[in-house]
């Protein structure tokens, strides 16, 4: 060991503040690539000129090598270490006469991210360097040379630094938002993110190559996409969509990523039970933001799942109104994924496909034999360039597939009823920069429905995936003899009866005898029925040029229990014309009952390290008591773990008001999130914004 080096100061607080990682820690060195940082150490022997050899070395991963970019030797005089992309110079403020030297070290903007060891040799004869310590290197959206560079500071604050966000759910006509705590700066999350990379199958099979490839955000985002789900690796979350969540939590339980990631680590890198698309996406957003890749959560309503890659979704109805079979294809009420910001020089010499990329960790289809999706350039999806990697055809279908409706008869035969080229891909939504407003980004993914440009792009995409043109019919020809629609009479609210009406109108000059099947089903958000609610059969006369109105009443006593594991109610009407046996008409409406009101507010000074109070209020809307009630409150930067209050019974009309003390420990914009559960209602959510003002010169109290 070379003993020329004495006390080492990694200047963690100063460096981390400059690199915008001080929210993660000020006790360990965490820096961003392409940006300089300072290291100070004592020199016991000052007899030699400082221009003598001072050789530094950084290494990451197993079997580090300069050829793989996981080892670099560099030093003084400046430029020493031939071919090295790491640089060092003596810092301007360094005072050699005081017996110490401060070095200004800069990593390359394309260095692999992860943990490095840093050492120094202060003489040419030394065989081993003296350790200066460890550093964590992250992607750098502030650095122009980094592939993840994001030009606007306001967007960097939103898509890298913001610890809270909103996830949009519901259906295209009933969009609601759910607050989510990403918590990427909470204690130990950065280590969990690195652990996630270390146990990915590519790393386990060839660790040296994997650590080297971590220089590339395209590679890293793809690995993270695969590792958030546990379908073919030691991933974070096990997905489940059948409503049975034994041995784990319902996906609707989660309010944030931190508890999920910590459970995964505590479980020995075994999957946490259970997740669905919004949980997968939000946890992925946490990991990418923590590593320094700008990203945002995106919700697509009427989202198609195209299993056979023909850009067409087949819907099947029986002649009595229900969906008799689960088609391999489906249309989800909504689907949630992540957009990550990066350059794509692998696809184009220019910047044609740079910018937002879809990365989707929900395990739907395999991509090169792994359950992952993306990064798929949003610009490629807009132009129908479905022959590009990764998974562009699948995402294109999610936002712009055509739907074909088939009638299946008792003998197994089927008849094509209609083709719909409009409804898939509605109100694609993400949270606005700097506010809680919803931004519609549908125009980023496709041209306006009904335009020639949209059809031209769709037809080009069909040709690129080599589907015969006769399978890509556009709009169904011919005016139907009977038009019909389902209209709401009351706003659907969980806990109350729902009233609608079916209106039929004949375009014919003759009276028609119609057999009308009205069917009501509880639906999972994936477009799959979970249970039958009610059905009604009528035979009625429809007079020429007159409306026929049929009331539809759905009591809460009938639908309430069946909605606990469902997202929506689908009301379908199938009408058969007795006078024209070939004439069949279908209409349907999706309802998402609004949850009863839950409110939360923060009371107090909104000052770092000062005690505040969260007040949560819920009133029982039912004519019966609510059993086994409990309220949870979470909030990154506000409380380190969830607080919970239980109440065995909440009587009819009774109001529950709960106050919980907390001490905010991190300044900036934060969000308190509350959840209410009972036997009758599942996972009602509410949130409020809190802006915590910083306090300097105060010793932090113990977190609680």
mmCIF file of C-alpha atoms in Angstrom, residues 32-356:
data_model
loop_
_atom_site.group_PDB
_atom_site.id
_atom_site.type_symbol
_atom_site.label_atom_id
_atom_site.label_comp_id
_atom_site.label_asym_id
_atom_site.label_seq_id
_atom_site.Cartn_x
_atom_site.Cartn_y
_atom_site.Cartn_z
ATOM 1 C CA UNK A 32 -23.895 12.540 -12.646
ATOM 2 C CA UNK A 33 -21.834 11.664 -15.673
ATOM 3 C CA UNK A 34 -20.236 14.344 -17.843
ATOM 4 C CA UNK A 35 -20.048 16.777 -14.895
ATOM 5 C CA UNK A 36 -17.012 17.464 -12.698
ATOM 6 C CA UNK A 37 -16.768 16.736 -8.970
ATOM 7 C CA UNK A 38 -14.150 17.520 -6.311
ATOM 8 C CA UNK A 39 -12.047 15.122 -4.255
ATOM 9 C CA UNK A 40 -9.630 16.347 -1.583
ATOM 10 C CA UNK A 41 -6.906 14.300 0.118
ATOM 11 C CA UNK A 42 -3.810 14.896 2.198
ATOM 12 C CA UNK A 43 -0.332 14.453 0.736
ATOM 13 C CA UNK A 44 2.205 13.375 3.351
ATOM 14 C CA UNK A 45 5.191 13.884 1.055
ATOM 15 C CA UNK A 46 5.265 17.353 -0.513
ATOM 16 C CA UNK A 47 8.946 17.164 -1.489
ATOM 17 C CA UNK A 48 8.110 16.139 -5.043
ATOM 18 C CA UNK A 49 6.733 18.685 -7.522
ATOM 19 C CA UNK A 50 2.992 18.348 -8.137
ATOM 20 C CA UNK A 51 3.676 17.857 -11.822
ATOM 21 C CA UNK A 52 5.072 14.415 -10.984
ATOM 22 C CA UNK A 53 2.885 11.409 -11.699
ATOM 23 C CA UNK A 54 -0.495 11.377 -9.983
ATOM 24 C CA UNK A 55 -2.401 8.433 -11.392
ATOM 25 C CA UNK A 56 -6.086 7.808 -10.666
ATOM 26 C CA UNK A 57 -8.193 4.784 -11.481
ATOM 27 C CA UNK A 58 -11.928 4.141 -11.473
ATOM 28 C CA UNK A 59 -13.474 0.686 -11.764
ATOM 29 C CA UNK A 60 -16.999 -0.684 -11.814
ATOM 30 C CA UNK A 61 -18.379 -4.205 -11.964
ATOM 31 C CA UNK A 62 -16.633 -7.563 -12.038
ATOM 32 C CA UNK A 63 -13.534 -7.944 -14.235
ATOM 33 C CA UNK A 64 -13.336 -4.232 -15.052
ATOM 34 C CA UNK A 65 -11.522 -3.438 -18.280
ATOM 35 C CA UNK A 66 -10.611 -0.341 -20.256
ATOM 36 C CA UNK A 67 -11.836 -2.023 -23.437
ATOM 37 C CA UNK A 68 -15.340 -2.361 -21.943
ATOM 38 C CA UNK A 69 -15.313 1.128 -20.434
ATOM 39 C CA UNK A 70 -15.632 -0.247 -16.888
ATOM 40 C CA UNK A 71 -12.068 0.728 -15.939
ATOM 41 C CA UNK A 72 -10.237 3.951 -16.609
ATOM 42 C CA UNK A 73 -6.715 5.110 -15.673
ATOM 43 C CA UNK A 74 -6.055 8.848 -15.873
ATOM 44 C CA UNK A 75 -4.086 11.486 -13.992
ATOM 45 C CA UNK A 76 -1.646 14.348 -13.801
ATOM 46 C CA UNK A 77 0.014 15.909 -15.650
ATOM 47 C CA UNK A 78 -3.342 16.595 -17.319
ATOM 48 C CA UNK A 79 -4.010 14.112 -20.087
ATOM 49 C CA UNK A 80 -1.960 11.366 -18.451
ATOM 50 C CA UNK A 81 -3.569 7.988 -19.046
ATOM 51 C CA UNK A 82 -3.565 7.634 -22.781
ATOM 52 C CA UNK A 83 -6.975 7.150 -24.327
ATOM 53 C CA UNK A 84 -8.856 7.639 -21.080
ATOM 54 C CA UNK A 85 -12.140 9.504 -21.294
ATOM 55 C CA UNK A 86 -12.105 10.373 -17.576
ATOM 56 C CA UNK A 87 -10.322 13.683 -16.929
ATOM 57 C CA UNK A 88 -8.683 15.314 -13.910
ATOM 58 C CA UNK A 89 -7.047 18.631 -13.103
ATOM 59 C CA UNK A 90 -5.920 20.387 -9.952
ATOM 60 C CA UNK A 91 -8.796 22.448 -8.614
ATOM 61 C CA UNK A 92 -8.279 26.194 -8.642
ATOM 62 C CA UNK A 93 -8.878 26.484 -4.910
ATOM 63 C CA UNK A 94 -6.399 23.721 -4.001
ATOM 64 C CA UNK A 95 -3.834 24.811 -1.365
ATOM 65 C CA UNK A 96 -0.816 22.538 -1.639
ATOM 66 C CA UNK A 97 1.134 24.258 1.136
ATOM 67 C CA UNK A 98 -1.618 23.230 3.567
ATOM 68 C CA UNK A 99 -0.665 19.627 2.875
ATOM 69 C CA UNK A 100 -3.662 18.670 0.753
ATOM 70 C CA UNK A 101 -4.704 18.643 -2.872
ATOM 71 C CA UNK A 102 -8.173 19.040 -4.381
ATOM 72 C CA UNK A 103 -8.768 17.407 -7.732
ATOM 73 C CA UNK A 104 -11.476 18.288 -10.234
ATOM 74 C CA UNK A 105 -12.554 14.963 -11.814
ATOM 75 C CA UNK A 106 -14.915 14.624 -14.796
ATOM 76 C CA UNK A 107 -16.447 11.373 -15.981
ATOM 77 C CA UNK A 108 -17.339 10.925 -19.643
ATOM 78 C CA UNK A 109 -20.949 11.582 -20.632
ATOM 79 C CA UNK A 110 -21.238 7.984 -21.847
ATOM 80 C CA UNK A 111 -19.715 6.182 -18.856
ATOM 81 C CA UNK A 112 -21.615 3.173 -17.483
ATOM 82 C CA UNK A 113 -23.826 4.118 -14.551
ATOM 83 C CA UNK A 114 -23.378 2.376 -11.219
ATOM 84 C CA UNK A 115 -21.009 2.159 -8.271
ATOM 85 C CA UNK A 116 -17.294 2.825 -8.853
ATOM 86 C CA UNK A 117 -14.200 2.482 -6.710
ATOM 87 C CA UNK A 118 -11.755 5.413 -6.961
ATOM 88 C CA UNK A 119 -8.042 5.034 -6.151
ATOM 89 C CA UNK A 120 -4.831 7.029 -6.624
ATOM 90 C CA UNK A 121 -1.121 6.280 -7.023
ATOM 91 C CA UNK A 122 1.229 9.123 -6.081
ATOM 92 C CA UNK A 123 4.475 7.537 -7.247
ATOM 93 C CA UNK A 124 5.572 5.708 -10.344
ATOM 94 C CA UNK A 125 7.017 2.866 -8.277
ATOM 95 C CA UNK A 126 3.857 2.110 -6.310
ATOM 96 C CA UNK A 127 2.273 -1.158 -7.379
ATOM 97 C CA UNK A 128 -1.079 -0.556 -5.713
ATOM 98 C CA UNK A 129 -3.078 2.651 -5.445
ATOM 99 C CA UNK A 130 -4.554 4.120 -2.285
ATOM 100 C CA UNK A 131 -8.336 3.963 -2.088
ATOM 101 C CA UNK A 132 -10.100 7.308 -2.156
ATOM 102 C CA UNK A 133 -13.523 5.707 -1.681
ATOM 103 C CA UNK A 134 -16.649 4.819 -3.639
ATOM 104 C CA UNK A 135 -18.859 6.891 -5.884
ATOM 105 C CA UNK A 136 -22.220 6.326 -7.554
ATOM 106 C CA UNK A 137 -22.506 7.552 -11.137
ATOM 107 C CA UNK A 138 -25.939 8.354 -12.624
ATOM 108 C CA UNK A 139 -27.294 9.511 -15.982
ATOM 109 C CA UNK A 140 -27.223 13.291 -16.445
ATOM 110 C CA UNK A 141 -30.168 15.062 -18.124
ATOM 111 C CA UNK A 142 -28.355 18.395 -17.482
ATOM 112 C CA UNK A 143 -25.383 17.388 -19.683
ATOM 113 C CA UNK A 144 -25.729 18.082 -23.427
ATOM 114 C CA UNK A 145 -23.471 15.167 -24.351
ATOM 115 C CA UNK A 146 -25.488 12.636 -22.367
ATOM 116 C CA UNK A 147 -28.060 10.754 -24.472
ATOM 117 C CA UNK A 148 -30.725 11.561 -21.852
ATOM 118 C CA UNK A 149 -30.165 15.324 -22.027
ATOM 119 C CA UNK A 150 -33.436 17.204 -21.553
ATOM 120 C CA UNK A 151 -33.127 20.872 -22.622
ATOM 121 C CA UNK A 152 -35.752 22.567 -20.415
ATOM 122 C CA UNK A 153 -35.048 22.976 -16.680
ATOM 123 C CA UNK A 154 -38.754 22.994 -15.829
ATOM 124 C CA UNK A 155 -39.117 19.593 -17.501
ATOM 125 C CA UNK A 156 -36.028 18.236 -15.729
ATOM 126 C CA UNK A 157 -37.590 19.243 -12.412
ATOM 127 C CA UNK A 158 -40.811 17.438 -13.336
ATOM 128 C CA UNK A 159 -39.457 14.326 -15.028
ATOM 129 C CA UNK A 160 -36.338 13.658 -12.920
ATOM 130 C CA UNK A 161 -36.672 15.473 -9.603
ATOM 131 C CA UNK A 162 -40.407 15.313 -8.824
ATOM 132 C CA UNK A 163 -41.114 12.617 -6.230
ATOM 133 C CA UNK A 164 -44.880 12.648 -6.643
ATOM 134 C CA UNK A 165 -47.196 12.417 -9.603
ATOM 135 C CA UNK A 166 -50.621 11.466 -10.909
ATOM 136 C CA UNK A 167 -51.744 8.304 -12.657
ATOM 137 C CA UNK A 168 -54.867 8.556 -14.833
ATOM 138 C CA UNK A 169 -57.401 5.713 -14.705
ATOM 139 C CA UNK A 170 -61.067 4.981 -15.463
ATOM 140 C CA UNK A 171 -62.309 5.033 -19.050
ATOM 141 C CA UNK A 172 -62.288 7.534 -21.893
ATOM 142 C CA UNK A 173 -65.576 9.069 -20.668
ATOM 143 C CA UNK A 174 -64.723 8.820 -16.948
ATOM 144 C CA UNK A 175 -61.102 9.859 -16.476
ATOM 145 C CA UNK A 176 -59.955 10.113 -12.872
ATOM 146 C CA UNK A 177 -56.526 10.730 -11.370
ATOM 147 C CA UNK A 178 -54.766 8.842 -8.597
ATOM 148 C CA UNK A 179 -51.861 10.372 -6.681
ATOM 149 C CA UNK A 180 -48.674 8.310 -6.588
ATOM 150 C CA UNK A 181 -45.546 8.688 -4.468
ATOM 151 C CA UNK A 182 -42.579 7.768 -6.666
ATOM 152 C CA UNK A 183 -40.141 8.391 -3.795
ATOM 153 C CA UNK A 184 -36.987 8.015 -5.894
ATOM 154 C CA UNK A 185 -34.928 9.922 -3.306
ATOM 155 C CA UNK A 186 -35.984 7.910 -0.263
ATOM 156 C CA UNK A 187 -33.267 6.141 1.745
ATOM 157 C CA UNK A 188 -31.949 2.980 0.040
ATOM 158 C CA UNK A 189 -33.991 3.313 -3.183
ATOM 159 C CA UNK A 190 -30.900 4.007 -5.309
ATOM 160 C CA UNK A 191 -29.277 0.840 -3.929
ATOM 161 C CA UNK A 192 -32.421 -1.160 -4.681
ATOM 162 C CA UNK A 193 -32.363 0.167 -8.253
ATOM 163 C CA UNK A 194 -28.748 -0.966 -8.670
ATOM 164 C CA UNK A 195 -29.604 -4.338 -7.110
ATOM 165 C CA UNK A 196 -32.388 -4.672 -9.685
ATOM 166 C CA UNK A 197 -29.816 -4.211 -12.462
ATOM 167 C CA UNK A 198 -27.416 -6.668 -10.814
ATOM 168 C CA UNK A 199 -29.917 -9.556 -10.684
ATOM 169 C CA UNK A 200 -31.206 -9.165 -14.227
ATOM 170 C CA UNK A 201 -30.622 -12.303 -16.354
ATOM 171 C CA UNK A 202 -28.215 -10.545 -18.735
ATOM 172 C CA UNK A 203 -26.009 -9.556 -15.818
ATOM 173 C CA UNK A 204 -26.146 -13.034 -14.297
ATOM 174 C CA UNK A 205 -25.096 -14.647 -17.593
ATOM 175 C CA UNK A 206 -22.379 -12.121 -18.573
ATOM 176 C CA UNK A 207 -21.789 -9.526 -15.821
ATOM 177 C CA UNK A 208 -18.803 -7.829 -17.461
ATOM 178 C CA UNK A 209 -20.751 -7.192 -20.656
ATOM 179 C CA UNK A 210 -23.859 -6.055 -18.737
ATOM 180 C CA UNK A 211 -21.962 -3.534 -16.596
ATOM 181 C CA UNK A 212 -20.367 -2.150 -19.758
ATOM 182 C CA UNK A 213 -23.760 -1.829 -21.489
ATOM 183 C CA UNK A 214 -25.072 0.318 -18.617
ATOM 184 C CA UNK A 215 -23.593 3.293 -20.439
ATOM 185 C CA UNK A 216 -26.602 3.136 -22.780
ATOM 186 C CA UNK A 217 -30.050 4.361 -21.631
ATOM 187 C CA UNK A 218 -31.669 2.298 -24.404
ATOM 188 C CA UNK A 219 -30.215 -0.861 -22.858
ATOM 189 C CA UNK A 220 -30.907 0.177 -19.262
ATOM 190 C CA UNK A 221 -34.536 1.116 -19.922
ATOM 191 C CA UNK A 222 -35.099 -2.216 -21.647
ATOM 192 C CA UNK A 223 -33.579 -4.129 -18.727
ATOM 193 C CA UNK A 224 -35.690 -2.182 -16.230
ATOM 194 C CA UNK A 225 -38.817 -2.843 -18.311
ATOM 195 C CA UNK A 226 -38.126 -6.573 -18.018
ATOM 196 C CA UNK A 227 -37.179 -6.466 -14.332
ATOM 197 C CA UNK A 228 -40.252 -4.629 -13.015
ATOM 198 C CA UNK A 229 -42.371 -7.698 -13.853
ATOM 199 C CA UNK A 230 -41.423 -11.154 -12.577
ATOM 200 C CA UNK A 231 -42.568 -13.246 -15.522
ATOM 201 C CA UNK A 232 -39.180 -14.587 -16.578
ATOM 202 C CA UNK A 233 -36.681 -13.264 -14.019
ATOM 203 C CA UNK A 234 -36.311 -12.139 -10.396
ATOM 204 C CA UNK A 235 -38.443 -9.095 -11.101
ATOM 205 C CA UNK A 236 -40.145 -6.758 -8.664
ATOM 206 C CA UNK A 237 -43.868 -7.428 -9.169
ATOM 207 C CA UNK A 238 -46.057 -10.403 -9.934
ATOM 208 C CA UNK A 239 -49.044 -9.461 -12.072
ATOM 209 C CA UNK A 240 -52.547 -10.720 -11.379
ATOM 210 C CA UNK A 241 -55.813 -9.787 -13.098
ATOM 211 C CA UNK A 242 -58.305 -12.442 -11.947
ATOM 212 C CA UNK A 243 -59.448 -10.722 -8.728
ATOM 213 C CA UNK A 244 -57.845 -13.344 -6.442
ATOM 214 C CA UNK A 245 -55.027 -11.816 -4.423
ATOM 215 C CA UNK A 246 -54.366 -14.437 -1.754
ATOM 216 C CA UNK A 247 -50.907 -14.188 -0.252
ATOM 217 C CA UNK A 248 -50.464 -10.559 -1.281
ATOM 218 C CA UNK A 249 -52.069 -7.165 -1.784
ATOM 219 C CA UNK A 250 -54.688 -6.136 -4.330
ATOM 220 C CA UNK A 251 -52.958 -3.914 -6.925
ATOM 221 C CA UNK A 252 -55.343 -1.098 -5.973
ATOM 222 C CA UNK A 253 -53.828 -1.076 -2.455
ATOM 223 C CA UNK A 254 -50.547 0.565 -3.430
ATOM 224 C CA UNK A 255 -50.101 4.348 -3.164
ATOM 225 C CA UNK A 256 -46.409 4.505 -4.019
ATOM 226 C CA UNK A 257 -43.316 2.692 -5.236
ATOM 227 C CA UNK A 258 -41.143 2.774 -2.108
ATOM 228 C CA UNK A 259 -43.039 0.105 -0.175
ATOM 229 C CA UNK A 260 -43.082 -2.143 -3.259
ATOM 230 C CA UNK A 261 -39.335 -1.835 -3.900
ATOM 231 C CA UNK A 262 -38.415 -2.298 -0.233
ATOM 232 C CA UNK A 263 -40.589 -5.410 0.010
ATOM 233 C CA UNK A 264 -38.877 -6.836 -3.062
ATOM 234 C CA UNK A 265 -35.455 -6.362 -1.468
ATOM 235 C CA UNK A 266 -36.622 -7.697 1.904
ATOM 236 C CA UNK A 267 -38.095 -10.752 0.153
ATOM 237 C CA UNK A 268 -34.663 -11.659 -1.194
ATOM 238 C CA UNK A 269 -35.408 -10.314 -4.678
ATOM 239 C CA UNK A 270 -38.571 -12.399 -4.893
ATOM 240 C CA UNK A 271 -41.614 -10.740 -6.490
ATOM 241 C CA UNK A 272 -44.073 -8.613 -4.563
ATOM 242 C CA UNK A 273 -47.720 -9.653 -4.912
ATOM 243 C CA UNK A 274 -49.536 -8.122 -6.797
ATOM 244 C CA UNK A 275 -49.351 -5.541 -9.587
ATOM 245 C CA UNK A 276 -51.339 -4.357 -12.580
ATOM 246 C CA UNK A 277 -50.381 -1.927 -15.317
ATOM 247 C CA UNK A 278 -50.423 1.341 -13.342
ATOM 248 C CA UNK A 279 -48.353 -0.215 -10.532
ATOM 249 C CA UNK A 280 -45.810 -1.643 -12.984
ATOM 250 C CA UNK A 281 -45.517 1.712 -14.776
ATOM 251 C CA UNK A 282 -45.283 3.856 -11.640
ATOM 252 C CA UNK A 283 -42.603 1.649 -10.080
ATOM 253 C CA UNK A 284 -40.640 1.778 -13.338
ATOM 254 C CA UNK A 285 -40.920 5.569 -13.310
ATOM 255 C CA UNK A 286 -39.353 5.583 -9.837
ATOM 256 C CA UNK A 287 -36.411 3.440 -10.971
ATOM 257 C CA UNK A 288 -35.706 5.449 -14.133
ATOM 258 C CA UNK A 289 -35.931 8.823 -12.356
ATOM 259 C CA UNK A 290 -33.643 7.535 -9.622
ATOM 260 C CA UNK A 291 -31.055 6.453 -12.213
ATOM 261 C CA UNK A 292 -31.364 9.834 -13.938
ATOM 262 C CA UNK A 293 -33.413 8.971 -17.035
ATOM 263 C CA UNK A 294 -36.244 11.523 -17.505
ATOM 264 C CA UNK A 295 -39.604 9.802 -17.649
ATOM 265 C CA UNK A 296 -43.336 10.229 -17.153
ATOM 266 C CA UNK A 297 -46.347 7.974 -16.627
ATOM 267 C CA UNK A 298 -48.801 7.880 -19.559
ATOM 268 C CA UNK A 299 -52.362 6.478 -19.690
ATOM 269 C CA UNK A 300 -53.993 5.360 -22.930
ATOM 270 C CA UNK A 301 -57.783 4.948 -22.870
ATOM 271 C CA UNK A 302 -59.480 2.316 -25.034
ATOM 272 C CA UNK A 303 -56.085 0.650 -25.293
ATOM 273 C CA UNK A 304 -55.831 -2.295 -27.680
ATOM 274 C CA UNK A 305 -53.926 -5.501 -26.937
ATOM 275 C CA UNK A 306 -53.132 -7.008 -30.341
ATOM 276 C CA UNK A 307 -51.911 -10.585 -29.908
ATOM 277 C CA UNK A 308 -51.555 -11.620 -33.555
ATOM 278 C CA UNK A 309 -49.767 -8.462 -34.754
ATOM 279 C CA UNK A 310 -52.228 -7.664 -37.542
ATOM 280 C CA UNK A 311 -53.241 -4.229 -36.132
ATOM 281 C CA UNK A 312 -56.848 -5.441 -35.871
ATOM 282 C CA UNK A 313 -58.829 -6.241 -32.710
ATOM 283 C CA UNK A 314 -61.643 -8.796 -32.971
ATOM 284 C CA UNK A 315 -64.612 -8.339 -30.593
ATOM 285 C CA UNK A 316 -67.165 -11.138 -30.217
ATOM 286 C CA UNK A 317 -70.797 -10.878 -29.020
ATOM 287 C CA UNK A 318 -73.383 -13.588 -28.634
ATOM 288 C CA UNK A 319 -76.849 -12.947 -29.987
ATOM 289 C CA UNK A 320 -78.094 -12.515 -26.401
ATOM 290 C CA UNK A 321 -75.780 -9.626 -25.594
ATOM 291 C CA UNK A 322 -72.837 -11.002 -23.619
ATOM 292 C CA UNK A 323 -69.296 -11.655 -24.719
ATOM 293 C CA UNK A 324 -69.306 -15.457 -25.089
ATOM 294 C CA UNK A 325 -65.562 -15.941 -25.396
ATOM 295 C CA UNK A 326 -62.399 -14.182 -24.427
ATOM 296 C CA UNK A 327 -60.827 -13.210 -27.706
ATOM 297 C CA UNK A 328 -57.026 -13.367 -27.728
ATOM 298 C CA UNK A 329 -57.303 -9.680 -28.634
ATOM 299 C CA UNK A 330 -58.815 -7.215 -26.200
ATOM 300 C CA UNK A 331 -59.415 -3.527 -25.630
ATOM 301 C CA UNK A 332 -58.618 -2.321 -22.127
ATOM 302 C CA UNK A 333 -60.555 0.570 -20.587
ATOM 303 C CA UNK A 334 -57.129 2.066 -20.023
ATOM 304 C CA UNK A 335 -53.521 0.968 -20.026
ATOM 305 C CA UNK A 336 -50.605 2.704 -18.346
ATOM 306 C CA UNK A 337 -46.999 2.770 -19.520
ATOM 307 C CA UNK A 338 -43.932 4.988 -19.208
ATOM 308 C CA UNK A 339 -42.333 7.398 -21.645
ATOM 309 C CA UNK A 340 -38.573 7.811 -21.196
ATOM 310 C CA UNK A 341 -36.575 10.604 -22.827
ATOM 311 C CA UNK A 342 -33.439 9.669 -24.790
ATOM 312 C CA UNK A 343 -31.670 9.844 -28.123
ATOM 313 C CA UNK A 344 -31.967 6.964 -30.614
ATOM 314 C CA UNK A 345 -28.798 6.971 -32.728
ATOM 315 C CA UNK A 346 -29.327 3.214 -33.192
ATOM 316 C CA UNK A 347 -32.319 3.995 -35.438
ATOM 317 C CA UNK A 348 -31.234 7.097 -37.342
ATOM 318 C CA UNK A 349 -28.044 9.031 -38.033
ATOM 319 C CA UNK A 350 -29.984 12.219 -37.311
ATOM 320 C CA UNK A 351 -32.413 13.001 -34.528
ATOM 321 C CA UNK A 352 -35.455 11.586 -36.337
ATOM 322 C CA UNK A 353 -36.506 9.260 -33.502
ATOM 323 C CA UNK A 354 -35.016 11.098 -30.514
ATOM 324 C CA UNK A 355 -37.237 12.194 -27.641
ATOM 325 C CA UNK A 356 -39.983 10.297 -25.844
#
